[in-house]
C-alpha positions in Angstrom: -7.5 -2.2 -2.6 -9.6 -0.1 -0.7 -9.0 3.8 -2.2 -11.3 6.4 0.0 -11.3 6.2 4.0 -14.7 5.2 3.9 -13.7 2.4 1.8 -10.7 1.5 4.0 -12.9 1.7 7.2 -15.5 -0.3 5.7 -12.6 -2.7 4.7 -11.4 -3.0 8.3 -14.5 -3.4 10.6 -15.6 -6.1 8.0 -12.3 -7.9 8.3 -12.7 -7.3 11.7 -16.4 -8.9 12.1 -15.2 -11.6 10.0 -12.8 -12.9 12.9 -15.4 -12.7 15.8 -15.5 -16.6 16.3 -11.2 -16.2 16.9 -11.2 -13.1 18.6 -14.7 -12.7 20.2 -16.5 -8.9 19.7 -15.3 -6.5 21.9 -18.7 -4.9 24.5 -17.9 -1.0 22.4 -16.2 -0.3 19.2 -14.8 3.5 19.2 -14.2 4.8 15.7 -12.0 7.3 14.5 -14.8 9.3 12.2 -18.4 10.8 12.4 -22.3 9.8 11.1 -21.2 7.9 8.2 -18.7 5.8 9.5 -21.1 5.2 12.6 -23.7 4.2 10.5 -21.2 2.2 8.3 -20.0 0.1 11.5 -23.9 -0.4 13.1 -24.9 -1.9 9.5 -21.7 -4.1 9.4 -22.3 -5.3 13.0 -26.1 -6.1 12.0 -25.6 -8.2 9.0 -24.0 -10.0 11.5 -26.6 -10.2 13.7 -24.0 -9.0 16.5 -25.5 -5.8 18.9 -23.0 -3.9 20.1 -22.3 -0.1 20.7 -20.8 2.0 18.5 -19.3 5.9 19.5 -17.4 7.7 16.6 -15.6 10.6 17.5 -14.7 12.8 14.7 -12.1 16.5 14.4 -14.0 19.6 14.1 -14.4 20.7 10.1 -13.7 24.4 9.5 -14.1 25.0 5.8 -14.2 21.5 4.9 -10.6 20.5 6.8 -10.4 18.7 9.9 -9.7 21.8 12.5 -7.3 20.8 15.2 -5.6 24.1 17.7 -3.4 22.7 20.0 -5.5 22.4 23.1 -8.7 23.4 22.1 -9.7 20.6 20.0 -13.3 20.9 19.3 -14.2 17.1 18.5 -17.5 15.9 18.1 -18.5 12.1 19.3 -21.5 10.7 17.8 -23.3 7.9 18.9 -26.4 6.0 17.3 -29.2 8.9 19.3 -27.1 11.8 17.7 -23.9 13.6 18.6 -22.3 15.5 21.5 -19.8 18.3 22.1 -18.1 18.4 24.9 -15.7 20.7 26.5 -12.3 20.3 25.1 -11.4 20.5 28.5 -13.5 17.8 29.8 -11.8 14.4 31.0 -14.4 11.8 29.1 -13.4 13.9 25.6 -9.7 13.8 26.3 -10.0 10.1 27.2 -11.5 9.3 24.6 -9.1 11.7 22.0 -6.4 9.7 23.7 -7.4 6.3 22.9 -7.7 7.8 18.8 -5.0 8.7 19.0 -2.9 6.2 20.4 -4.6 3.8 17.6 -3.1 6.4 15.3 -0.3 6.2 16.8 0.1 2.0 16.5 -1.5 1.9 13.2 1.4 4.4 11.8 4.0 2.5 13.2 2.6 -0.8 11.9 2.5 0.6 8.5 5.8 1.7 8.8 7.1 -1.5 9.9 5.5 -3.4 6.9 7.1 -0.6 4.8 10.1 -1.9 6.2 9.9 -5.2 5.5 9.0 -4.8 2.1 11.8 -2.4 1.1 14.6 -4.7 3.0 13.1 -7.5 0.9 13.2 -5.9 -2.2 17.0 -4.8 -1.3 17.7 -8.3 -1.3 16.1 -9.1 -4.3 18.0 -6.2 -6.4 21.2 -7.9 -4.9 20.2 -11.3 -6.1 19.7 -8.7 -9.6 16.3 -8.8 -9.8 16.0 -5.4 -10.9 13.1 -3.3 -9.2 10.8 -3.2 -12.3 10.1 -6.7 -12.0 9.9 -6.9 -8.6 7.0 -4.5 -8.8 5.5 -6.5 -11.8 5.4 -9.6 -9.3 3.9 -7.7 -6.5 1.1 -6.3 -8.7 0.5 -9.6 -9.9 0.3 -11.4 -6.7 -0.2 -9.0 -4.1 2.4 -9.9 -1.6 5.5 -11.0 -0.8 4.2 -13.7 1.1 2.4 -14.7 -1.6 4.9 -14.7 -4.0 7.2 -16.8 -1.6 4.8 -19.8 -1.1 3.9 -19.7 -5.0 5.2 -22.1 -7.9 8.0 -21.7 -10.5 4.7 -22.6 -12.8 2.8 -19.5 -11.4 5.8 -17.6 -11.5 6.6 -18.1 -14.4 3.0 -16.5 -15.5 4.1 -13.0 -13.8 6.9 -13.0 -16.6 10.0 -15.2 -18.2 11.0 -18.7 -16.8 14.6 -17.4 -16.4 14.0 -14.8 -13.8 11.0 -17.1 -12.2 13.5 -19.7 -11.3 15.9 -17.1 -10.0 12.7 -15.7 -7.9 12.0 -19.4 -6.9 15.3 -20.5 -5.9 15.7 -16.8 -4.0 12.5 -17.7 -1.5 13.9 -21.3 -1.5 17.8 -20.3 0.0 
């Protein structure tokens, strides 16, 4: 699992290469991030052999920390030439800060959704008393609850005893 955001960014425009024959390359990718996650995305896009422009736009850093006063958002967008500053009060920025955010704003909410998901599933697991512990133990062992649905009392079984496998089994099975 990817840790830093670097890693996590490098995770998603890679995933997101990787499905260019389903879901053909957009003409501009806009990046939430500065220089590094530009140059990240251009050296993705290339081992792909896919041209394409890429714009970053990244939160002001005072002291290290991302800097942003309501209205008066000093953002900086970067592009492969260098970077510009614009305004805060200039349209193009705010159009731009607009669409980052409303990604934000839809990636939150699909995170929270999945959180969802998996906490009403493992509430109906604990009431079929499969008692949380183990319920973690299977999801570190296979990763998700859609994998653990499709997988075999054998392979259960491996994630610990053949008693609380089958009741695991026969649970996805009802």
């Amino acid at each position: 699992e990817a840790t830093s955001e670097y890693e996590q960014m490098r995770e998603a425009l890679t995933r997101r290469v990787e499905s260019f024959d389903k879901n053909p390359p957009p003409d501009m990718w806009l990046l939430d991030g500065g220089k590094a996650n530009l140059m990240l995305a251009k050296s993705i896009l290339e081992s792909v052999g896919v041209d394409m422009d890429v714009v970053a736009i990244a939160k002001e850093k005072i002291d290290g920390k991302a800097h942003r006063a309501k209205g008066k958002a000093d953002d900086l967008i970067y592009i492969e030439s260098g970077s510009v500053k614009l305004p805060p009060s200039d349209k193009r920025l705010q159009f731009l800060q607009n669409l980052r955010d409303e990604a934000h704003r839809f990636a939150i909410n699909y995170h929270r959704k999945q959180k969802l998901k998996k906490d009403k599933q493992i509430d109906l697991m604990k009431l079929k008393g499969i008692k949380e512990g183990k319920i973690k133990r299977l999801l570190d062992f296979f990763g998700s609850f859609e994998v653990i649905r499709t997988a075999s009392l054998h392979d259960l079984s491996k994630a610990f005893g053949e008693k609380d496998a089958k009741v695991v089994f026969e649970y996805f099975r009802s």
